[in-house]
Amino acid sequence: MAKQGYEGGRLNLPFVGICTFGKYPYVEDWDAIDADVAVLGAPFDFGCQWRSGARMGPRAIREASTLFSFGHAGAYDFEDDITYLDPAKVTIVDIGDADIVHTDTLKSHANIEYGVRKILKAGALPVVIGGDHSVNIPCINAFDDQDPIHVVQIDAHLDFVDVRHGVRFGHGNPMRRAAEKPHVTGLTQIGIRNVSSTAKDGYDAARAMGSDIQSVRHVRRMGIDAMLSRIPEGARYYLTVDIDAFDPSIAPGTGTPSHGGFLYYEVLELIDGLARRGEIVGMDLVEVAPDYDPTGGTSVLAAQLLMNTIGRVLHHRNP
Amino acid sequence: MAKQGYEGGRLNLPFVGICTFGKYPYVEDWDAIDADVAVLGAPFDFGCQWRSGARMGPRAIREASTLFSFGHAGAYDFEDDITYLDPAKVTIVDIGDADIVHTDTLKSHANIEYGVRKILKAGALPVVIGGDHSVNIPCINAFDDQDPIHVVQIDAHLDFVDVRHGVRFGHGNPMRRAAEKPHVTGLTQIGIRNVSSTAKDGYDAARAMGSDIQSVRHVRRMGIDAMLSRIPEGARYYLTVDIDAFDPSIAPGTGTPSHGGFLYYEVLELIDGLARRGEIVGMDLVEVAPDYDPTGGTSVLAAQLLMNTIGRVLHHRNP
Amino acid sequence: MAKQGYEGGRLNLPFVGICTFGKYPYVEDWDAIDADVAVLGAPFDFGCQWRSGARMGPRAIREASTLFSFGHAGAYDFEDDITYLDPAKVTIVDIGDADIVHTDTLKSHANIEYGVRKILKAGALPVVIGGDHSVNIPCINAFDDQDPIHVVQIDAHLDFVDVRHGVRFGHGNPMRRAAEKPHVTGLTQIGIRNVSSTAKDGYDAARAMGSDIQSVRHVRRMGIDAMLSRIPEGARYYLTVDIDAFDPSIAPGTGTPSHGGFLYYEVLELIDGLARRGEIVGMDLVEVAPDYDPTGGTSVLAAQLLMNTIGRVLHHRNP
Amino acid sequence: MAKQGYEGGRLNLPFVGICTFGKYPYVEDWDAIDADVAVLGAPFDFGCQWRSGARMGPRAIREASTLFSFGHAGAYDFEDDITYLDPAKVTIVDIGDADIVHTDTLKSHANIEYGVRKILKAGALPVVIGGDHSVNIPCINAFDDQDPIHVVQIDAHLDFVDVRHGVRFGHGNPMRRAAEKPHVTGLTQIGIRNVSSTAKDGYDAARAMGSDIQSVRHVRRMGIDAMLSRIPEGARYYLTVDIDAFDPSIAPGTGTPSHGGFLYYEVLELIDGLARRGEIVGMDLVEVAPDYDPTGGTSVLAAQLLMNTIGRVLHHRNP
Amino acid sequence: MAKQGYEGGRLNLPFVGICTFGKYPYVEDWDAIDADVAVLGAPFDFGCQWRSGARMGPRAIREASTLFSFGHAGAYDFEDDITYLDPAKVTIVDIGDADIVHTDTLKSHANIEYGVRKILKAGALPVVIGGDHSVNIPCINAFDDQDPIHVVQIDAHLDFVDVRHGVRFGHGNPMRRAAEKPHVTGLTQIGIRNVSSTAKDGYDAARAMGSDIQSVRHVRRMGIDAMLSRIPEGARYYLTVDIDAFDPSIAPGTGTPSHGGFLYYEVLELIDGLARRGEIVGMDLVEVAPDYDPTGGTSVLAAQLLMNTIGRVLHHRNP
Amino acid sequence: MAKQGYEGGRLNLPFVGICTFGKYPYVEDWDAIDADVAVLGAPFDFGCQWRSGARMGPRAIREASTLFSFGHAGAYDFEDDITYLDPAKVTIVDIGDADIVHTDTLKSHANIEYGVRKILKAGALPVVIGGDHSVNIPCINAFDDQDPIHVVQIDAHLDFVDVRHGVRFGHGNPMRRAAEKPHVTGLTQIGIRNVSSTAKDGYDAARAMGSDIQSVRHVRRMGIDAMLSRIPEGARYYLTVDIDAFDPSIAPGTGTPSHGGFLYYEVLELIDGLARRGEIVGMDLVEVAPDYDPTGGTSVLAAQLLMNTIGRVLHHRNP
């Protein structure tokens, strides 16, 4: 939305203007995506097992992201002494949301997959905002004609249920579905803790299928660098971040919170290291449920993390 | 929960004790229902088209209903000079919730239908607490082996969409589904107002299929008695109350609020009149979404209406 | 955003997609406005005297307006048997927000005025979403090169303070500022009640300058038609709606609520009558403060009223 | 707080300054009360039977009352064309709160009684802000050495429980306690509706002890004037207002809400008529529980009603 | 509620069903308790000194505990590689709430004591959910005919006030009351910090009566193991957890929050160590006030901690 | 408010009484300030760039501060074994709020400056409660006739914008304004992180003008003592604390939250060290926005920090 931006002679304060992601341009025509990064909303929440409401995640995160749209001069991080997201070097677009069909999981998932395929076809980095964690399933599907990927999951829950009562595509199933794919070479599952819908047999299956499962306390004990060294180097990473990986103190706005989670810099440093260790070729951030976020802090966290992640992924690709 | 009640020597204040509906006994074994009324929760919300969260409706309404559990001596209404819900004359049970399967609309609906059939088989009056309005579909189905029913809907929205994008069982479809049933003899749709998912063709179809459609202002202009006189006398009524029939001033906690709705006594008097005009043989109350109800007032309204409705239905049956 | 809409093959449920007003197209280039109606946000709130937060009004109302974007087939109102907002007949655009400059009232007001002038120049109907009521001042200014207007204010407060402590452009001043303009031929002030920042001398001045001041109870006693008959017929009306004209039961989300206000249909019928009595040539809706609207009901009210008002203004212009 | 007020050269906007009631002066020395009206907080809530939190009522109402402190020139009501609360004619003070002792009902009540006696001794009108409705008990006690009073209660609940499980001083008992007093000549109980802790025997007792019990619908049917005519003329009235007499649409912030209540002007007109019919010699307003009032609207209602009541009582005393 | 559970053929998702603690069976007859653990609610809050509302703690914690009821196969903790709460080995029941009498502290406390005695008589482990911290007083009383106990308190506040203004049984007194008991052999008070109702003389008395008082920072400096080594080994421990021991970041929903508190794993590891060091023979968790917990996170914390504590206590008893 | 306090024979629980800061006496006459510390509110929020609402900060912090008013015997901190704020040694007053004029930044700032000058003239320590961070500008101005000061800022944002779109006195400018003053000898800026309105050129300017800029992670790596050693020893410090320096987990109630902030003891220990290293001669605490603080925790944090800071500043001055 160039002319309405700072460069067009406006002050363009964060609270002013239409809420696209980061106030980046909206591209309605999915055959005309021409950018380094394309953000897609996936407002689907029929897959959750406790509190619903993640369908409003994309809206809330877009709204929160406007706080970080000061960046007409890019995002200068004085700790790194780097200007990320320099508009002269980087193009980002928001392509709106996948079309969700109420009562119909398969059709909704298909529409998400369709959007991700369009982004990949355009050569852009897909950044998908959920929605519950089941939206990861169509995202991973969309990579089936790409080079193999290693999935890095940051999450409180293992999400490795195979089938229960016929359910294969709920928010407790995505990592099992990913592990089954030929184009997924492995999984690293970080932040896992406490009891959840994945029972012991799910853990056994995950380990048998090659997952590396690490808890928050494990990561703290070994340090970020040691954690990173467990992830295959130089791979193509697909990053899936469930907001409940974070501690409920900073991410209360989610369906199934779990105490004892990560703090902000732990995850940022993990992602920064990952972006240096290989190429992040796609990502999703899921399970933000604004109804449980009365302060807006969870959406701010999601937006702050996405902005910083995108900046680092693009920078480390061409430092 | 007799021994924990007032009659067992306890003061049993509203804020004390397990939250079953009205603190009535919980009956887990659905083959052992022996009561005049059986309350069933239907916490399903994949059918809604804007804000979700109605899955938490049954819990919130049960909690609110404890405010009205003073009634160890029945519920004395000084305006009518009648003691409703006299425990010596009336038995009510809470049979818990239908089993909901995430991502799967058809299976969840089937489980709701199963519960209503169990209640009907036991000869009790089924009172179903939603959940979104699509839960009305299995409720109506369950009456297919009963004598014919006339459906009285109190709602802001017509909910008469046939099929759109393949969706037949969402919260915009139930009245169309009901109208198609051989055991449904007609519909009276009251409180309808403003634009919604049912477009003009839906109204045309409803009228063609015999619906009587009246708005809030229509009812106010003609009066409660005139409105009642439009409903077939002496019929068996199935009553479906969407909480958004009420004005958002008293029912903000719902997915798709619509301003200009009914106030409390308008609906109570309508239902009281209906219970005198024929026999209410089943009912549901749907679309309470507690996340949008920070004061708890919507749940209190639902509980207050349900308590008063049940009391009146039972009283007018055997005055 | 045509291709993302229903007509482009999508179901396009209300919770899906970017939040422009009513999901109508966003027009960034203010020299390229080509529509019947142009919606402009004015997120300014330094003019309020109790609780701030109206700066977030435009965002919240846009989000709420998506609930009313079912209307790919127009907005069918079965009570009137009219399809309003038929997309084949009507074009509406959202031109984003005026540029607000923190700490600087005059510059912010000038930027609002600039936007309204652009809309008027394009021949479109300006619909401005506040912000606090002081944003009405630049709106009225922008009409100084148009034919004269009669201002119809629907509000709890008279807003007729001249100058106090040097303040001339706060939210207690707009009607006084309007009354001073040569191009404003008169004022009708409806819904005024209770004590507020306008003291007795303000009322005296308003009456002396020709205002017709009517309270909520006055309007109820005389009826809508009698109220309408007090307004000059066939004039060009500028309509300014302060959301606090409505009762706090349905409009709690505002800075200075006042009990005893209007209900929904009272105002809708007043506006419908006004649109039939002459031409509404501009309007603003102000003082929605989402922080005090935890249920979202106030924003829904604002959106519902705006949608219905726009539909009626356009319809009655060319019935 | 004269020097900080408008007359001291300050604009003194509502959001500025220490929150005493109406920003009137705080009088700490209860032997130095010299005013027409003295406001006393009674932040006691161990007497409630469902949700607690009324202890924070005085604070919230004081804060809300600052919205109505514009009145350096008095409170001009253009509908009545009267300036109420003219500072040249009227003095009001806030004497803070009665000392509440946790766990100890009797001592806390005694401290409230002590404060009311001090006000009466000073010849001022006591206006007590609760706290739950049990605080009415010590208020009525304090009048035992005054001329007889007739109690006018505006409430959803009859509060006429004698003793249950030994409880005589809870929020379900005050009207029974009042009716027993020799200095109470009678009771008028207005707004009563729905089931509550007072069972049928309580209603029978109230009637036997001379109460006139009228519901909201009764009052609406007969009109305000007819209702007033049922109250003994020329008496000394003690007015007790339970905020739950009002509809939950405008008074959600209370422990035991009951749908179907009064709207603002109904109560204001009732009180205005009462102040003309005899002398209001004391009053309390109880059961505001701010935790259930996220918009602040209930506290605004309480403050608006208190300001308007005080203004009318003083005006009608010396018109 | 076996037949409604997973083993009865249902998926039994967390949001489905009646809210007993952990969805464990409700036992109404207190003479028929037959379980390893019995959970009792103590919804009493007249003892608090700032914000009330802890009476709703048991309800909110029961609701939150359903999130952790996946455990038809027990609660598998992959970090410990242990399946806690294996239903084949462990029986847990919810016996509802103690009968609370409004206005009457002594009677309410007596009713709590009665419930705990019933649990102890049945040979089950009592787990009491408050309510304010004064409910600890009757809990400790109920152990007077058991073998001696050492009290381990995890709390922000020392709660060691003797008598003030006659108050002996408020939420500032319980540890003083415990220290006076012959059957209490000592106290360890952990997490104490900042100013509160216990003044210097209270600290002096506590130390004189043998308490070991450690702050959050003390524990962090010495480590969990060193802290555990200060507690008498092999004793019978009564554990009392005030939720305000936790940091307000994760436990905002409490009456008197105090910044600088414990995080989740610090307390879990302390309790795990305690369960290994001796026998935990009773426990309470108090001061959850849901009105200050809009995200539900505090109740989730309480439920998560209780589930994990019960699992560990039972496991370490028979590893 | 001595006679209403504990020493006057009252229990004076925190929830009882008028909300001045810490329940200390209110001094209305600014020519009669006679105290060690004077607290002034500065409820100004036209300077913020995202969410407004900080104008309600002083009210909310005063209310929260009553929780810490137990201290009739002073505030005993058992970790330090010191009784801070001994009423026999220390006098504190609340002088109310600066007069704020809506729409007018310069006049409002001038009124704040006027209040601080009055405090300084009285020889008291000014403690100013914002309002947005722009209120620091008049605070610093008021020191222009005092001995030079070194500014210590604890904040997430650098606030070093010179002029943008003519804005010189917004909440992004104060540190730049301070750095320009002859009586400001230097700045230490602590807690700075993430992108914000200060772009790279602002950082360059800050460093050029002598600022020492340290992030949260910098401080954690070097430790509190090392951080303190970077600040000039023995200087006169002006301390400005933006609440967003703290992590959103404990300070969500602010306009522009930034994840990754300080925890409570980090800041307390920093301030305690600063108070030992030189003399703190003035301070402000800004940007508390209660609308985003539904639990009240941010206001509690502000009040707890202010109480502890004042206690330590006074104690270390005369240990």
PDB file of N, CA and C in Angstrom, chain B residues 1-4 10-19 26 28 30 43 55 59 62-63 66 95 97-100 102, chain E residues 1-4 10-19 26 28 30 43 55 59 62-63 66 95 97-100:
ATOM      1  N   MET B   1     -28.723 -34.895  42.977  1.00  0.00           N
ATOM      2  CA  MET B   1     -27.684 -35.094  43.975  1.00  0.00           C
ATOM      3  C   MET B   1     -28.256 -34.849  45.351  1.00  0.00           C
ATOM      4  N   ALA B   2     -29.183 -35.724  45.667  1.00  0.00           N
ATOM      5  CA  ALA B   2     -30.082 -35.502  46.778  1.00  0.00           C
ATOM      6  C   ALA B   2     -29.369 -35.215  48.094  1.00  0.00           C
ATOM      7  N   LYS B   3     -28.458 -36.053  48.458  1.00  0.00           N
ATOM      8  CA  LYS B   3     -27.880 -35.917  49.805  1.00  0.00           C
ATOM      9  C   LYS B   3     -27.067 -34.637  49.968  1.00  0.00           C
ATOM     10  N   GLN B   4     -26.566 -34.128  48.854  1.00  0.00           N
ATOM     11  CA  GLN B   4     -25.812 -32.879  48.943  1.00  0.00           C
ATOM     12  C   GLN B   4     -26.751 -31.672  48.892  1.00  0.00           C
ATOM     13  N   ARG B  10     -28.154 -29.435  54.141  1.00  0.00           N
ATOM     14  CA  ARG B  10     -27.176 -28.435  53.726  1.00  0.00           C
ATOM     15  C   ARG B  10     -27.894 -27.154  53.328  1.00  0.00           C
ATOM     16  N   LEU B  11     -27.169 -26.029  53.410  1.00  0.00           N
ATOM     17  CA  LEU B  11     -27.712 -24.782  52.920  1.00  0.00           C
ATOM     18  C   LEU B  11     -27.667 -24.790  51.388  1.00  0.00           C
ATOM     19  N   ASN B  12     -26.623 -25.404  50.869  1.00  0.00           N
ATOM     20  CA  ASN B  12     -26.507 -25.637  49.417  1.00  0.00           C
ATOM     21  C   ASN B  12     -26.689 -24.345  48.614  1.00  0.00           C
ATOM     22  N   LEU B  13     -25.890 -23.333  48.931  1.00  0.00           N
ATOM     23  CA  LEU B  13     -25.953 -22.071  48.200  1.00  0.00           C
ATOM     24  C   LEU B  13     -25.618 -22.287  46.720  1.00  0.00           C
ATOM     25  N   PRO B  14     -26.084 -21.395  45.880  1.00  0.00           N
ATOM     26  CA  PRO B  14     -25.855 -21.579  44.445  1.00  0.00           C
ATOM     27  C   PRO B  14     -24.392 -21.783  44.038  1.00  0.00           C
ATOM     28  N   PHE B  15     -23.459 -21.121  44.720  1.00  0.00           N
ATOM     29  CA  PHE B  15     -22.068 -21.224  44.274  1.00  0.00           C
ATOM     30  C   PHE B  15     -21.377 -22.498  44.758  1.00  0.00           C
ATOM     31  N   VAL B  16     -22.094 -23.322  45.493  1.00  0.00           N
ATOM     32  CA  VAL B  16     -21.521 -24.542  46.064  1.00  0.00           C
ATOM     33  C   VAL B  16     -21.939 -25.757  45.238  1.00  0.00           C
ATOM     34  N   GLY B  17     -21.007 -26.632  44.939  1.00  0.00           N
ATOM     35  CA  GLY B  17     -21.350 -27.925  44.350  1.00  0.00           C
ATOM     36  C   GLY B  17     -21.049 -28.074  42.866  1.00  0.00           C
ATOM     37  N   ILE B  18     -21.190 -29.307  42.393  1.00  0.00           N
ATOM     38  CA  ILE B  18     -20.900 -29.680  41.008  1.00  0.00           C
ATOM     39  C   ILE B  18     -21.954 -29.070  40.086  1.00  0.00           C
ATOM     40  N   CYS B  19     -21.501 -28.593  38.915  1.00  0.00           N
ATOM     41  CA  CYS B  19     -22.395 -27.886  38.003  1.00  0.00           C
ATOM     42  C   CYS B  19     -23.088 -28.811  37.014  1.00  0.00           C
ATOM     43  N   TYR B  26     -27.158 -36.190  37.895  1.00  0.00           N
ATOM     44  CA  TYR B  26     -26.508 -36.603  36.656  1.00  0.00           C
ATOM     45  C   TYR B  26     -26.790 -38.083  36.442  1.00  0.00           C
ATOM     46  N   GLU B  28     -25.619 -41.043  34.157  1.00  0.00           N
ATOM     47  CA  GLU B  28     -24.609 -41.396  33.173  1.00  0.00           C
ATOM     48  C   GLU B  28     -25.098 -42.504  32.239  1.00  0.00           C
ATOM     49  N   TRP B  30     -27.426 -44.012  29.888  1.00  0.00           N
ATOM     50  CA  TRP B  30     -28.522 -43.514  29.048  1.00  0.00           C
ATOM     51  C   TRP B  30     -29.639 -44.544  28.847  1.00  0.00           C
ATOM     52  N   PRO B  43     -22.202 -29.937  22.544  1.00  0.00           N
ATOM     53  CA  PRO B  43     -21.142 -28.914  22.404  1.00  0.00           C
ATOM     54  C   PRO B  43     -20.422 -28.954  21.058  1.00  0.00           C
ATOM     55  N   ARG B  55     -19.246 -24.322  21.457  1.00  0.00           N
ATOM     56  CA  ARG B  55     -19.004 -25.616  22.096  1.00  0.00           C
ATOM     57  C   ARG B  55     -18.950 -25.492  23.622  1.00  0.00           C
ATOM     58  N   ARG B  59     -21.436 -25.977  29.122  1.00  0.00           N
ATOM     59  CA  ARG B  59     -20.754 -25.785  30.410  1.00  0.00           C
ATOM     60  C   ARG B  59     -21.166 -24.475  31.070  1.00  0.00           C
ATOM     61  N   ARG B  62     -24.818 -24.602  32.286  1.00  0.00           N
ATOM     62  CA  ARG B  62     -24.937 -25.397  33.522  1.00  0.00           C
ATOM     63  C   ARG B  62     -24.460 -24.573  34.722  1.00  0.00           C
ATOM     64  N   GLU B  63     -23.318 -23.910  34.576  1.00  0.00           N
ATOM     65  CA  GLU B  63     -22.783 -23.124  35.695  1.00  0.00           C
ATOM     66  C   GLU B  63     -23.793 -22.033  36.086  1.00  0.00           C
ATOM     67  N   THR B  66     -26.966 -22.836  38.189  1.00  0.00           N
ATOM     68  CA  THR B  66     -26.917 -23.067  39.638  1.00  0.00           C
ATOM     69  C   THR B  66     -27.501 -21.880  40.403  1.00  0.00           C
ATOM     70  N   ILE B  95     -28.157 -35.613  31.591  1.00  0.00           N
ATOM     71  CA  ILE B  95     -27.487 -36.832  31.120  1.00  0.00           C
ATOM     72  C   ILE B  95     -26.138 -36.541  30.474  1.00  0.00           C
ATOM     73  N   ASP B  97     -23.222 -34.820  28.022  1.00  0.00           N
ATOM     74  CA  ASP B  97     -23.103 -34.318  26.651  1.00  0.00           C
ATOM     75  C   ASP B  97     -23.058 -35.450  25.636  1.00  0.00           C
ATOM     76  N   ALA B  98     -23.527 -35.159  24.449  1.00  0.00           N
ATOM     77  CA  ALA B  98     -23.280 -36.038  23.313  1.00  0.00           C
ATOM     78  C   ALA B  98     -21.786 -36.045  23.021  1.00  0.00           C
ATOM     79  N   ASP B  99     -21.294 -37.141  22.522  1.00  0.00           N
ATOM     80  CA  ASP B  99     -19.868 -37.272  22.223  1.00  0.00           C
ATOM     81  C   ASP B  99     -19.559 -36.558  20.905  1.00  0.00           C
ATOM     82  N   ILE B 100     -18.703 -35.554  20.978  1.00  0.00           N
ATOM     83  CA  ILE B 100     -18.369 -34.767  19.783  1.00  0.00           C
ATOM     84  C   ILE B 100     -17.008 -35.215  19.253  1.00  0.00           C
ATOM     85  N   HIS B 102     -13.977 -34.130  16.863  1.00  0.00           N
ATOM     86  CA  HIS B 102     -13.437 -32.981  16.148  1.00  0.00           C
ATOM     87  C   HIS B 102     -13.171 -33.323  14.679  1.00  0.00           C
TER      88      HIS B 102
ATOM     89  N   MET E   1     -17.026 -41.527  36.107  1.00  0.00           N
ATOM     90  CA  MET E   1     -18.116 -41.516  35.131  1.00  0.00           C
ATOM     91  C   MET E   1     -17.751 -42.422  33.983  1.00  0.00           C
ATOM     92  N   ALA E   2     -17.578 -43.663  34.364  1.00  0.00           N
ATOM     93  CA  ALA E   2     -16.930 -44.634  33.493  1.00  0.00           C
ATOM     94  C   ALA E   2     -17.612 -44.763  32.144  1.00  0.00           C
ATOM     95  N   LYS E   3     -18.909 -44.951  32.117  1.00  0.00           N
ATOM     96  CA  LYS E   3     -19.557 -45.267  30.848  1.00  0.00           C
ATOM     97  C   LYS E   3     -19.504 -44.099  29.865  1.00  0.00           C
ATOM     98  N   GLN E   4     -19.398 -42.913  30.394  1.00  0.00           N
ATOM     99  CA  GLN E   4     -19.292 -41.762  29.508  1.00  0.00           C
ATOM    100  C   GLN E   4     -17.847 -41.530  29.069  1.00  0.00           C
ATOM    101  N   ARG E  10     -16.465 -43.808  23.803  1.00  0.00           N
ATOM    102  CA  ARG E  10     -16.583 -42.406  23.406  1.00  0.00           C
ATOM    103  C   ARG E  10     -15.200 -41.809  23.188  1.00  0.00           C
ATOM    104  N   LEU E  11     -15.140 -40.755  22.384  1.00  0.00           N
ATOM    105  CA  LEU E  11     -13.877 -40.049  22.221  1.00  0.00           C
ATOM    106  C   LEU E  11     -13.627 -39.197  23.469  1.00  0.00           C
ATOM    107  N   ASN E  12     -14.696 -38.693  24.029  1.00  0.00           N
ATOM    108  CA  ASN E  12     -14.632 -37.980  25.302  1.00  0.00           C
ATOM    109  C   ASN E  12     -13.591 -36.862  25.298  1.00  0.00           C
ATOM    110  N   LEU E  13     -13.700 -35.950  24.335  1.00  0.00           N
ATOM    111  CA  LEU E  13     -12.773 -34.823  24.259  1.00  0.00           C
ATOM    112  C   LEU E  13     -12.880 -33.965  25.525  1.00  0.00           C
ATOM    113  N   PRO E  14     -11.844 -33.227  25.830  1.00  0.00           N
ATOM    114  CA  PRO E  14     -11.853 -32.427  27.062  1.00  0.00           C
ATOM    115  C   PRO E  14     -13.047 -31.487  27.214  1.00  0.00           C
ATOM    116  N   PHE E  15     -13.535 -30.915  26.127  1.00  0.00           N
ATOM    117  CA  PHE E  15     -14.618 -29.928  26.272  1.00  0.00           C
ATOM    118  C   PHE E  15     -15.992 -30.577  26.415  1.00  0.00           C
ATOM    119  N   VAL E  16     -16.040 -31.889  26.398  1.00  0.00           N
ATOM    120  CA  VAL E  16     -17.314 -32.612  26.486  1.00  0.00           C
ATOM    121  C   VAL E  16     -17.523 -33.148  27.900  1.00  0.00           C
ATOM    122  N   GLY E  17     -18.720 -32.975  28.444  1.00  0.00           N
ATOM    123  CA  GLY E  17     -19.078 -33.654  29.693  1.00  0.00           C
ATOM    124  C   GLY E  17     -19.113 -32.779  30.932  1.00  0.00           C
ATOM    125  N   ILE E  18     -19.628 -33.347  32.003  1.00  0.00           N
ATOM    126  CA  ILE E  18     -19.790 -32.662  33.289  1.00  0.00           C
ATOM    127  C   ILE E  18     -18.431 -32.403  33.920  1.00  0.00           C
ATOM    128  N   CYS E  19     -18.273 -31.220  34.531  1.00  0.00           N
ATOM    129  CA  CYS E  19     -16.977 -30.819  35.072  1.00  0.00           C
ATOM    130  C   CYS E  19     -16.767 -31.252  36.515  1.00  0.00           C
ATOM    131  N   TYR E  26     -17.978 -38.583  40.588  1.00  0.00           N
ATOM    132  CA  TYR E  26     -18.505 -37.789  41.685  1.00  0.00           C
ATOM    133  C   TYR E  26     -19.103 -38.741  42.712  1.00  0.00           C
ATOM    134  N   GLU E  28     -21.290 -38.628  45.967  1.00  0.00           N
ATOM    135  CA  GLU E  28     -22.109 -37.739  46.767  1.00  0.00           C
ATOM    136  C   GLU E  28     -22.196 -38.189  48.218  1.00  0.00           C
ATOM    137  N   TRP E  30     -20.736 -39.182  51.401  1.00  0.00           N
ATOM    138  CA  TRP E  30     -19.422 -39.068  52.025  1.00  0.00           C
ATOM    139  C   TRP E  30     -19.101 -40.234  52.971  1.00  0.00           C
ATOM    140  N   PRO E  43     -15.334 -23.606  48.800  1.00  0.00           N
ATOM    141  CA  PRO E  43     -15.546 -22.294  48.151  1.00  0.00           C
ATOM    142  C   PRO E  43     -15.885 -21.167  49.132  1.00  0.00           C
ATOM    143  N   ARG E  55     -14.197 -17.878  46.069  1.00  0.00           N
ATOM    144  CA  ARG E  55     -15.262 -18.874  46.197  1.00  0.00           C
ATOM    145  C   ARG E  55     -15.527 -19.596  44.875  1.00  0.00           C
ATOM    146  N   ARG E  59     -14.912 -24.287  41.114  1.00  0.00           N
ATOM    147  CA  ARG E  59     -15.595 -24.470  39.824  1.00  0.00           C
ATOM    148  C   ARG E  59     -14.643 -24.268  38.657  1.00  0.00           C
ATOM    149  N   ARG E  62     -12.060 -27.106  38.431  1.00  0.00           N
ATOM    150  CA  ARG E  62     -12.660 -28.332  37.874  1.00  0.00           C
ATOM    151  C   ARG E  62     -12.808 -28.202  36.362  1.00  0.00           C
ATOM    152  N   GLU E  63     -13.284 -27.053  35.905  1.00  0.00           N
ATOM    153  CA  GLU E  63     -13.475 -26.872  34.460  1.00  0.00           C
ATOM    154  C   GLU E  63     -12.123 -27.004  33.747  1.00  0.00           C
ATOM    155  N   THR E  66     -10.486 -30.477  33.072  1.00  0.00           N
ATOM    156  CA  THR E  66     -10.926 -31.372  31.999  1.00  0.00           C
ATOM    157  C   THR E  66      -9.938 -31.395  30.842  1.00  0.00           C
ATOM    158  N   ILE E  95     -15.639 -35.397  45.609  1.00  0.00           N
ATOM    159  CA  ILE E  95     -16.780 -35.506  46.534  1.00  0.00           C
ATOM    160  C   ILE E  95     -17.566 -34.195  46.636  1.00  0.00           C
ATOM    161  N   ASP E  97     -18.391 -30.147  47.145  1.00  0.00           N
ATOM    162  CA  ASP E  97     -17.931 -29.027  47.968  1.00  0.00           C
ATOM    163  C   ASP E  97     -18.436 -29.134  49.412  1.00  0.00           C
ATOM    164  N   ALA E  98     -17.662 -28.582  50.328  1.00  0.00           N
ATOM    165  CA  ALA E  98     -18.142 -28.359  51.686  1.00  0.00           C
ATOM    166  C   ALA E  98     -19.274 -27.333  51.635  1.00  0.00           C
ATOM    167  N   ASP E  99     -20.203 -27.460  52.536  1.00  0.00           N
ATOM    168  CA  ASP E  99     -21.356 -26.549  52.576  1.00  0.00           C
ATOM    169  C   ASP E  99     -20.923 -25.220  53.214  1.00  0.00           C
ATOM    170  N   ILE E 100     -21.041 -24.154  52.446  1.00  0.00           N
ATOM    171  CA  ILE E 100     -20.614 -22.839  52.933  1.00  0.00           C
ATOM    172  C   ILE E 100     -21.848 -22.031  53.340  1.00  0.00           C
TER     173      ILE E 100
END
